[in-house]
Amino acid sequence: MKANSDVIVVGMGIVGLAHAWAAAKLGKSVIVLDRQPYAVGASVRNFGFVTITGQERGEFWGLARRAKELWLEVCEQAHIPILHRGLAMVGRRPEAAAVLESFLDTEMGQGCTLVSGQSFIETHREIPLHKPSAVLVSPHEVRVEARDALAQIADWLQQRWGVRFETLTSVLNVSDGLVTTSRGDFKAEHVFVCPGDDLSSLYPDLMTEQGVSRCTLQMLRLEPLGFALPHAIMSDLGLVRYRGYADLAGLEALKVCLEREQSAHLAAGVHLIVVQSADGSLVVGDSHLYGQAERPFASQSFEHLILDEFTKVFNVPTPKVSERWIGTYATAPGQQWFVAAPEPKVRLTVVTTGAGMSTAFGIGEKVVQDALG
């Protein structure tokens, strides 16, 4: 027997780390197992953008709000910089402005404000925007540097909470209380499996039953353009991708407009998110392709579509790209996440949308508390 603990977590992406923290806060001894030496998957390839506005109405939106509260705790205690706060959803068209007006009338619009494009430009002269129709400003979001934050969280869990990490360790089998790995057996009272978009290593039949596949993204880093963003920026295309806008008045009219004017963007799953790093560079994305495997080769045409939307929002010359990468996450039709109990003391948790950073701490807390009673 390699080691005993109260809890074993399989996977050290953001969902796994969230489960580990939730168990440690309940006074449990925790071991985290992962086949990689550090996080290399979806959790470090994203925007680092904890998004509340636009998440699916109901439970998922509530989980995102709770996750944001927990992120603030983590950032303070683990000394993780928050690079900027809030979101400016830039409605380029009158049709988008109508959707934003509908959003503001829901409970999800609490704390948000809707201003005219001219008013936003006058109060944000530092941002070189083409004049939009309207802008929804949300105070709820925070942005961290994902590729740094995951390692910082793991270090903090180890030093502050006594969580033990066993890396370069492939998990071969999980049964109640026993985890068989490439480095020996581990025993625990409870096991939480957080596999991300690994569809086949553990419980593949259950993953198939849930309809889990992969989404592949293209992401870009742009060289600094000489301005500082107070908020993350999104635009019209995001309104048809985020489920929080799905049932709002005016959305169908916006879809018709986008199909007519930006059908290539819709076909490639392109929408615009822009966040800023400490060095002034901008992380920009993204496109979406679906299938059973990650698609490792970037498309120049997709990159052009992303940059096209960027220059439709920002009044700047075509920017220089300093870095390109492929992102990936698990996806499934009709659901944002699921938890399953393949055995009495085992839980399998998968976030099946690109909102792991935004919801993992809320989901991890819920799953662990439910499982441990």
Tab-separated table of C-alpha atoms in Angstrom:
chain	number	residue	atom	x	y	z
A	1	MET	CA	0.000	0.000	0.000
A	2	LYS	CA	1.479	3.315	-1.108
A	3	ALA	CA	-0.453	5.596	1.277
A	4	ASN	CA	-3.685	6.049	3.193
A	5	SER	CA	-5.790	9.204	3.459
A	6	ASP	CA	-9.352	10.265	4.120
A	7	VAL	CA	-9.829	11.519	0.553
A	8	ILE	CA	-8.154	10.900	-2.801
A	9	VAL	CA	-8.720	13.284	-5.697
A	10	VAL	CA	-7.851	12.092	-9.196
A	11	GLY	CA	-6.903	15.051	-11.396
A	12	MET	CA	-5.225	18.346	-10.529
A	13	GLY	CA	-7.000	20.659	-12.948
A	14	ILE	CA	-9.141	23.377	-11.430
A	15	VAL	CA	-12.024	20.952	-10.738
A	16	GLY	CA	-9.729	18.536	-8.905
A	17	LEU	CA	-8.086	21.325	-6.899
A	18	ALA	CA	-11.546	22.612	-5.937
A	19	HIS	CA	-12.516	19.188	-4.591
A	20	ALA	CA	-9.213	18.906	-2.716
A	21	TRP	CA	-9.712	22.287	-1.029
A	22	ALA	CA	-13.317	21.532	-0.119
A	23	ALA	CA	-12.285	18.246	1.547
A	24	ALA	CA	-9.316	19.828	3.341
A	25	LYS	CA	-11.584	22.549	4.758
A	26	LEU	CA	-13.685	19.778	6.314
A	27	GLY	CA	-10.600	18.553	8.151
A	28	LYS	CA	-9.899	15.610	5.846
A	29	SER	CA	-6.451	14.404	4.846
A	30	VAL	CA	-6.188	14.642	1.052
A	31	ILE	CA	-3.976	13.150	-1.644
A	32	VAL	CA	-4.189	14.423	-5.242
A	33	LEU	CA	-3.054	12.070	-8.036
A	34	ASP	CA	-2.224	13.114	-11.588
A	35	ARG	CA	-0.285	11.588	-14.467
A	36	GLN	CA	1.260	14.946	-15.402
A	37	PRO	CA	3.952	16.799	-13.412
A	38	TYR	CA	1.706	19.888	-13.284
A	39	ALA	CA	-1.555	21.084	-14.832
A	40	VAL	CA	-1.290	21.182	-18.640
A	41	GLY	CA	-4.902	20.817	-19.819
A	42	ALA	CA	-7.989	22.994	-20.058
A	43	SER	CA	-7.315	24.733	-16.749
A	44	VAL	CA	-4.140	26.479	-17.944
A	45	ARG	CA	-5.132	27.042	-21.564
A	46	ASN	CA	-8.079	29.335	-20.940
A	47	PHE	CA	-8.626	33.028	-20.289
A	48	GLY	CA	-8.375	32.814	-16.504
A	49	PHE	CA	-11.686	34.640	-16.648
A	50	VAL	CA	-14.172	33.850	-13.871
A	51	THR	CA	-17.390	34.617	-15.721
A	52	ILE	CA	-20.730	35.173	-13.995
A	53	THR	CA	-22.691	37.184	-16.559
A	54	GLY	CA	-24.103	34.883	-19.221
A	55	GLN	CA	-23.883	31.607	-17.309
A	56	GLU	CA	-26.972	29.422	-17.557
A	57	ARG	CA	-29.842	30.718	-15.478
A	58	GLY	CA	-30.611	28.871	-12.267
A	59	GLU	CA	-28.277	26.483	-10.465
A	60	PHE	CA	-25.281	26.983	-12.754
A	61	TRP	CA	-25.417	30.776	-12.414
A	62	GLY	CA	-25.591	30.325	-8.635
A	63	LEU	CA	-22.594	27.991	-8.679
A	64	ALA	CA	-20.625	30.593	-10.635
A	65	ARG	CA	-21.509	33.291	-8.096
A	66	ARG	CA	-20.399	31.055	-5.231
A	67	ALA	CA	-17.230	30.119	-7.114
A	68	LYS	CA	-16.361	33.796	-7.538
A	69	GLU	CA	-16.631	34.303	-3.752
A	70	LEU	CA	-14.285	31.362	-3.218
A	71	TRP	CA	-11.885	32.661	-5.882
A	72	LEU	CA	-11.571	35.895	-3.931
A	73	GLU	CA	-10.629	33.882	-0.833
A	74	VAL	CA	-8.075	31.864	-2.753
A	75	CYS	CA	-6.532	34.884	-4.439
A	76	GLU	CA	-6.126	36.681	-1.130
A	77	GLN	CA	-4.702	33.714	0.762
A	78	ALA	CA	-2.517	32.310	-2.031
A	79	HIS	CA	-1.370	35.786	-3.171
A	80	ILE	CA	-2.692	35.353	-6.710
A	81	PRO	CA	-2.992	38.708	-8.517
A	82	ILE	CA	-6.393	39.736	-9.853
A	83	LEU	CA	-5.436	41.440	-13.114
A	84	HIS	CA	-8.741	43.188	-13.738
A	85	ARG	CA	-12.364	42.972	-12.674
A	86	GLY	CA	-15.745	43.100	-14.354
A	87	LEU	CA	-17.029	42.624	-17.883
A	88	ALA	CA	-18.038	45.016	-20.639
A	89	MET	CA	-20.407	43.183	-23.004
A	90	VAL	CA	-20.173	45.356	-26.104
A	91	GLY	CA	-23.346	45.233	-28.179
A	92	ARG	CA	-22.231	46.300	-31.643
A	93	ARG	CA	-25.727	46.151	-33.142
A	94	PRO	CA	-29.146	47.408	-32.077
A	95	GLU	CA	-30.278	43.762	-32.068
A	96	ALA	CA	-27.609	42.976	-29.453
A	97	ALA	CA	-28.602	46.020	-27.404
A	98	ALA	CA	-32.178	44.672	-27.282
A	99	VAL	CA	-30.924	41.360	-25.842
A	100	LEU	CA	-28.861	43.200	-23.234
A	101	GLU	CA	-31.941	45.204	-22.218
A	102	SER	CA	-33.820	41.933	-21.705
A	103	PHE	CA	-30.947	40.539	-19.656
A	104	LEU	CA	-30.935	43.570	-17.368
A	105	ASP	CA	-34.591	42.878	-16.486
A	106	THR	CA	-33.759	39.415	-15.084
A	107	GLU	CA	-32.338	38.559	-11.668
A	108	MET	CA	-29.030	37.861	-13.445
A	109	GLY	CA	-28.740	41.556	-14.295
A	110	GLN	CA	-28.487	42.483	-10.623
A	111	GLY	CA	-25.598	44.900	-10.125
A	112	CYS	CA	-25.102	45.393	-13.873
A	113	THR	CA	-25.715	48.609	-15.800
A	114	LEU	CA	-26.578	49.213	-19.457
A	115	VAL	CA	-25.217	52.365	-21.053
A	116	SER	CA	-25.220	53.766	-24.558
A	117	GLY	CA	-22.168	53.188	-26.697
A	118	GLN	CA	-21.436	56.916	-26.735
A	119	SER	CA	-21.638	57.136	-22.955
A	120	PHE	CA	-19.281	54.178	-22.532
A	121	ILE	CA	-16.722	55.681	-24.916
A	122	GLU	CA	-16.853	59.019	-23.091
A	123	THR	CA	-16.159	57.374	-19.731
A	124	HIS	CA	-13.584	54.899	-21.090
A	125	ARG	CA	-11.499	57.039	-23.430
A	126	GLU	CA	-8.496	54.818	-22.741
A	127	ILE	CA	-10.146	51.959	-24.684
A	128	PRO	CA	-10.070	52.471	-28.481
A	129	LEU	CA	-13.505	51.095	-29.380
A	130	HIS	CA	-15.567	51.519	-32.482
A	131	LYS	CA	-18.784	53.127	-31.276
A	132	PRO	CA	-21.130	50.316	-30.194
A	133	SER	CA	-24.890	50.428	-29.882
A	134	ALA	CA	-24.871	49.718	-26.141
A	135	VAL	CA	-22.619	48.211	-23.470
A	136	LEU	CA	-23.635	46.043	-20.513
A	137	VAL	CA	-21.165	46.590	-17.664
A	138	SER	CA	-20.968	43.864	-15.023
A	139	PRO	CA	-18.954	44.183	-11.791
A	140	HIS	CA	-19.010	40.468	-11.016
A	141	GLU	CA	-16.097	38.981	-12.970
A	142	VAL	CA	-12.425	38.598	-12.060
A	143	ARG	CA	-9.438	37.667	-14.212
A	144	VAL	CA	-6.288	35.786	-13.136
A	145	GLU	CA	-3.402	34.415	-15.194
A	146	ALA	CA	-4.515	30.798	-15.494
A	147	ARG	CA	-1.141	29.336	-16.423
A	148	ASP	CA	0.337	30.734	-13.176
A	149	ALA	CA	-2.692	30.436	-10.900
A	150	LEU	CA	-3.021	26.642	-11.026
A	151	ALA	CA	0.504	26.089	-9.757
A	152	GLN	CA	0.022	28.759	-7.099
A	153	ILE	CA	-3.174	27.094	-5.876
A	154	ALA	CA	-1.463	23.694	-5.703
A	155	ASP	CA	1.434	25.152	-3.690
A	156	TRP	CA	-1.014	26.874	-1.336
A	157	LEU	CA	-3.043	23.691	-0.832
A	158	GLN	CA	0.137	21.811	0.000
A	159	GLN	CA	1.579	24.401	2.378
A	160	ARG	CA	-1.565	25.770	4.042
A	161	TRP	CA	-3.883	22.758	3.979
A	162	GLY	CA	-1.473	19.830	4.002
A	163	VAL	CA	-2.704	18.407	0.696
A	164	ARG	CA	-0.269	15.854	-0.707
A	165	PHE	CA	0.399	15.710	-4.463
A	166	GLU	CA	1.531	12.535	-6.223
A	167	THR	CA	2.346	13.514	-9.814
A	168	LEU	CA	3.588	11.461	-12.763
A	169	THR	CA	1.188	8.839	-11.417
A	170	SER	CA	-1.312	7.228	-13.773
A	171	VAL	CA	-4.507	5.979	-12.157
A	172	LEU	CA	-5.327	2.550	-13.571
A	173	ASN	CA	-8.425	1.616	-11.582
A	174	VAL	CA	-10.706	2.994	-8.901
A	175	SER	CA	-12.880	0.923	-6.594
A	176	ASP	CA	-14.479	1.821	-3.288
A	177	GLY	CA	-11.592	2.913	-1.101
A	178	LEU	CA	-8.804	1.586	-3.323
A	179	VAL	CA	-7.016	3.417	-6.140
A	180	THR	CA	-4.585	1.378	-8.235
A	181	THR	CA	-1.879	3.420	-9.942
A	182	SER	CA	1.344	3.043	-11.904
A	183	ARG	CA	3.169	3.743	-8.618
A	184	GLY	CA	1.266	1.412	-6.330
A	185	ASP	CA	-2.041	1.333	-4.494
A	186	PHE	CA	-3.584	4.166	-2.490
A	187	LYS	CA	-6.411	3.734	0.009
A	188	ALA	CA	-8.987	6.308	1.109
A	189	GLU	CA	-12.460	6.589	2.575
A	190	HIS	CA	-13.713	8.651	-0.375
A	191	VAL	CA	-12.459	9.099	-3.934
A	192	PHE	CA	-13.289	12.039	-6.222
A	193	VAL	CA	-12.459	11.517	-9.894
A	194	CYS	CA	-12.099	14.776	-11.861
A	195	PRO	CA	-10.855	13.687	-15.297
A	196	GLY	CA	-11.522	16.818	-17.365
A	197	ASP	CA	-11.767	15.780	-21.000
A	198	ASP	CA	-10.121	12.361	-20.552
A	199	LEU	CA	-12.897	10.244	-22.016
A	200	SER	CA	-11.391	6.773	-21.728
A	201	SER	CA	-9.065	6.242	-18.739
A	202	LEU	CA	-11.654	5.912	-15.959
A	203	TYR	CA	-15.349	5.020	-16.225
A	204	PRO	CA	-15.420	5.264	-20.040
A	205	ASP	CA	-18.875	3.666	-20.244
A	206	LEU	CA	-20.268	6.300	-17.927
A	207	MET	CA	-18.635	9.062	-19.974
A	208	THR	CA	-20.211	7.580	-23.102
A	209	GLU	CA	-23.580	7.308	-21.370
A	210	GLN	CA	-23.399	11.014	-20.497
A	211	GLY	CA	-22.532	11.877	-24.109
A	212	VAL	CA	-19.190	13.465	-23.238
A	213	SER	CA	-16.922	14.523	-26.092
A	214	ARG	CA	-14.267	17.210	-26.577
A	215	CYS	CA	-14.302	20.818	-27.682
A	216	THR	CA	-11.119	22.217	-29.241
A	217	LEU	CA	-10.433	25.969	-29.183
A	218	GLN	CA	-7.956	28.352	-30.768
A	219	MET	CA	-6.460	31.012	-28.536
A	220	LEU	CA	-4.186	33.964	-29.241
A	221	ARG	CA	-1.961	36.351	-27.339
A	222	LEU	CA	-1.613	39.796	-28.908
A	223	GLU	CA	1.292	42.132	-28.332
A	224	PRO	CA	0.460	45.167	-26.123
A	225	LEU	CA	-1.505	47.857	-27.943
A	226	GLY	CA	-0.809	50.695	-25.530
A	227	PHE	CA	-4.003	50.692	-23.469
A	228	ALA	CA	-5.159	49.138	-20.198
A	229	LEU	CA	-8.441	47.258	-19.876
A	230	PRO	CA	-10.452	47.892	-16.708
A	231	HIS	CA	-12.788	45.036	-17.688
A	232	ALA	CA	-12.832	41.947	-19.849
A	233	ILE	CA	-14.473	42.617	-23.226
A	234	MET	CA	-17.016	40.457	-25.050
A	235	SER	CA	-19.248	41.176	-28.062
A	236	ASP	CA	-22.401	40.182	-29.965
A	237	LEU	CA	-21.253	36.688	-30.933
A	238	GLY	CA	-21.036	35.748	-27.256
A	239	LEU	CA	-24.736	36.406	-26.790
A	240	VAL	CA	-25.631	33.413	-28.956
A	241	ARG	CA	-23.111	31.092	-27.266
A	242	TYR	CA	-23.725	31.709	-23.560
A	243	ARG	CA	-26.811	29.960	-22.208
A	244	GLY	CA	-27.674	32.768	-19.837
A	245	TYR	CA	-28.999	34.713	-22.828
A	246	ALA	CA	-30.753	31.767	-24.479
A	247	ASP	CA	-34.356	32.588	-23.600
A	248	LEU	CA	-34.205	36.369	-23.750
A	249	ALA	CA	-36.397	38.566	-25.910
A	250	GLY	CA	-34.575	39.734	-29.001
A	251	LEU	CA	-32.135	36.834	-29.265
A	252	GLU	CA	-33.792	35.286	-32.328
A	253	ALA	CA	-33.581	38.612	-34.170
A	254	LEU	CA	-29.884	38.817	-33.297
A	255	LYS	CA	-29.304	35.264	-34.568
A	256	VAL	CA	-30.925	36.133	-37.905
A	257	CYS	CA	-28.690	39.191	-38.178
A	258	LEU	CA	-25.538	37.238	-37.338
A	259	GLU	CA	-26.394	34.444	-39.780
A	260	ARG	CA	-26.710	37.051	-42.489
A	261	GLU	CA	-23.602	39.073	-41.630
A	262	GLN	CA	-21.215	36.660	-39.859
A	263	SER	CA	-22.162	33.132	-40.882
A	264	ALA	CA	-18.513	32.048	-41.149
A	265	HIS	CA	-17.897	33.105	-37.544
A	266	LEU	CA	-20.921	31.125	-36.355
A	267	ALA	CA	-19.871	28.043	-38.329
A	268	ALA	CA	-16.435	28.114	-36.667
A	269	GLY	CA	-17.943	28.692	-33.233
A	270	VAL	CA	-16.120	32.016	-32.980
A	271	HIS	CA	-16.969	34.550	-30.349
A	272	LEU	CA	-14.847	37.243	-28.723
A	273	ILE	CA	-13.344	37.360	-25.252
A	274	VAL	CA	-10.490	39.795	-24.594
A	275	VAL	CA	-8.605	39.895	-21.290
A	276	GLN	CA	-5.304	41.515	-20.379
A	277	SER	CA	-2.132	40.205	-18.738
A	278	ALA	CA	0.206	42.065	-16.422
A	279	ASP	CA	2.620	42.858	-19.270
A	280	GLY	CA	-0.148	44.578	-21.263
A	281	SER	CA	-0.556	41.763	-23.783
A	282	LEU	CA	-4.087	40.620	-24.604
A	283	VAL	CA	-5.410	37.064	-24.479
A	284	VAL	CA	-8.018	36.758	-27.230
A	285	GLY	CA	-10.255	33.964	-28.455
A	286	ASP	CA	-11.821	31.766	-29.445
A	287	SER	CA	-13.207	29.204	-31.885
A	288	HIS	CA	-14.973	25.907	-31.100
A	289	LEU	CA	-14.841	22.519	-32.849
A	290	TYR	CA	-16.413	19.357	-31.434
A	291	GLY	CA	-15.392	15.699	-31.645
A	292	GLN	CA	-13.994	12.730	-29.727
A	293	ALA	CA	-10.373	13.886	-29.898
A	294	GLU	CA	-8.501	17.150	-29.538
A	295	ARG	CA	-7.658	18.703	-32.903
A	296	PRO	CA	-3.975	19.645	-32.555
A	297	PHE	CA	-3.571	21.744	-35.718
A	298	ALA	CA	-4.557	25.406	-35.710
A	299	SER	CA	-6.559	26.890	-38.582
A	300	GLN	CA	-5.385	30.148	-40.128
A	301	SER	CA	-8.916	30.894	-41.294
A	302	PHE	CA	-10.226	30.565	-37.715
A	303	GLU	CA	-7.499	32.923	-36.515
A	304	HIS	CA	-8.525	35.453	-39.151
A	305	LEU	CA	-12.153	35.228	-38.007
A	306	ILE	CA	-11.171	35.849	-34.375
A	307	LEU	CA	-9.021	38.834	-35.351
A	308	ASP	CA	-11.780	40.108	-37.636
A	309	GLU	CA	-14.186	40.303	-34.700
A	310	PHE	CA	-11.459	41.890	-32.567
A	311	THR	CA	-10.929	44.713	-35.089
A	312	LYS	CA	-14.697	45.192	-35.439
A	313	VAL	CA	-14.823	45.944	-31.708
A	314	PHE	CA	-11.480	47.713	-31.249
A	315	ASN	CA	-10.533	50.650	-33.440
A	316	VAL	CA	-6.903	49.566	-33.928
A	317	PRO	CA	-4.773	48.258	-36.806
A	318	THR	CA	-4.580	44.476	-37.189
A	319	PRO	CA	-2.562	43.476	-34.112
A	320	LYS	CA	0.539	41.301	-33.977
A	321	VAL	CA	0.097	37.809	-32.581
A	322	SER	CA	2.857	36.801	-30.162
A	323	GLU	CA	1.552	33.374	-29.119
A	324	ARG	CA	-0.921	30.765	-30.337
A	325	TRP	CA	-2.238	27.642	-28.655
A	326	ILE	CA	-4.970	25.021	-28.701
A	327	GLY	CA	-7.382	24.744	-25.800
A	328	THR	CA	-9.658	21.846	-24.987
A	329	TYR	CA	-12.479	20.961	-22.609
A	330	ALA	CA	-15.151	18.323	-22.069
A	331	THR	CA	-18.579	18.955	-23.533
A	332	ALA	CA	-21.930	17.175	-23.518
A	333	PRO	CA	-25.339	18.018	-25.006
A	334	GLY	CA	-27.987	19.409	-22.735
A	335	GLN	CA	-25.947	19.800	-19.565
A	336	GLN	CA	-23.272	22.063	-18.106
A	337	TRP	CA	-21.852	19.584	-15.599
A	338	PHE	CA	-22.658	16.303	-13.938
A	339	VAL	CA	-21.694	14.244	-10.922
A	340	ALA	CA	-22.114	10.472	-10.856
A	341	ALA	CA	-21.625	7.821	-8.157
A	342	PRO	CA	-20.271	4.737	-9.946
A	343	GLU	CA	-19.625	3.235	-6.509
A	344	PRO	CA	-20.899	4.250	-3.060
A	345	LYS	CA	-17.742	6.110	-1.994
A	346	VAL	CA	-16.669	7.306	-5.443
A	347	ARG	CA	-17.819	10.464	-7.208
A	348	LEU	CA	-17.085	11.358	-10.819
A	349	THR	CA	-17.355	15.103	-11.515
A	350	VAL	CA	-17.108	16.593	-15.002
A	351	VAL	CA	-17.765	20.168	-16.102
A	352	THR	CA	-19.101	19.758	-19.640
A	353	THR	CA	-18.726	23.304	-20.885
A	354	GLY	CA	-15.991	25.919	-21.055
A	355	ALA	CA	-16.818	27.293	-17.603
A	356	GLY	CA	-14.581	25.188	-15.392
A	357	MET	CA	-12.620	28.185	-14.102
A	358	SER	CA	-15.895	30.006	-13.480
A	359	THR	CA	-17.711	27.276	-11.542
A	360	ALA	CA	-15.256	24.665	-10.230
A	361	PHE	CA	-14.943	26.003	-6.708
A	362	GLY	CA	-18.718	26.123	-6.328
A	363	ILE	CA	-19.153	22.663	-7.840
A	364	GLY	CA	-16.316	21.121	-5.827
A	365	GLU	CA	-17.734	22.486	-2.589
A	366	LYS	CA	-21.219	21.131	-3.389
A	367	VAL	CA	-20.042	17.669	-4.487
A	368	VAL	CA	-17.698	17.144	-1.537
A	369	GLN	CA	-20.180	18.352	1.070
A	370	ASP	CA	-22.930	16.166	-0.403
A	371	ALA	CA	-20.658	13.105	-0.543
A	372	LEU	CA	-19.224	13.520	2.933
A	373	GLY	CA	-22.566	14.356	4.490
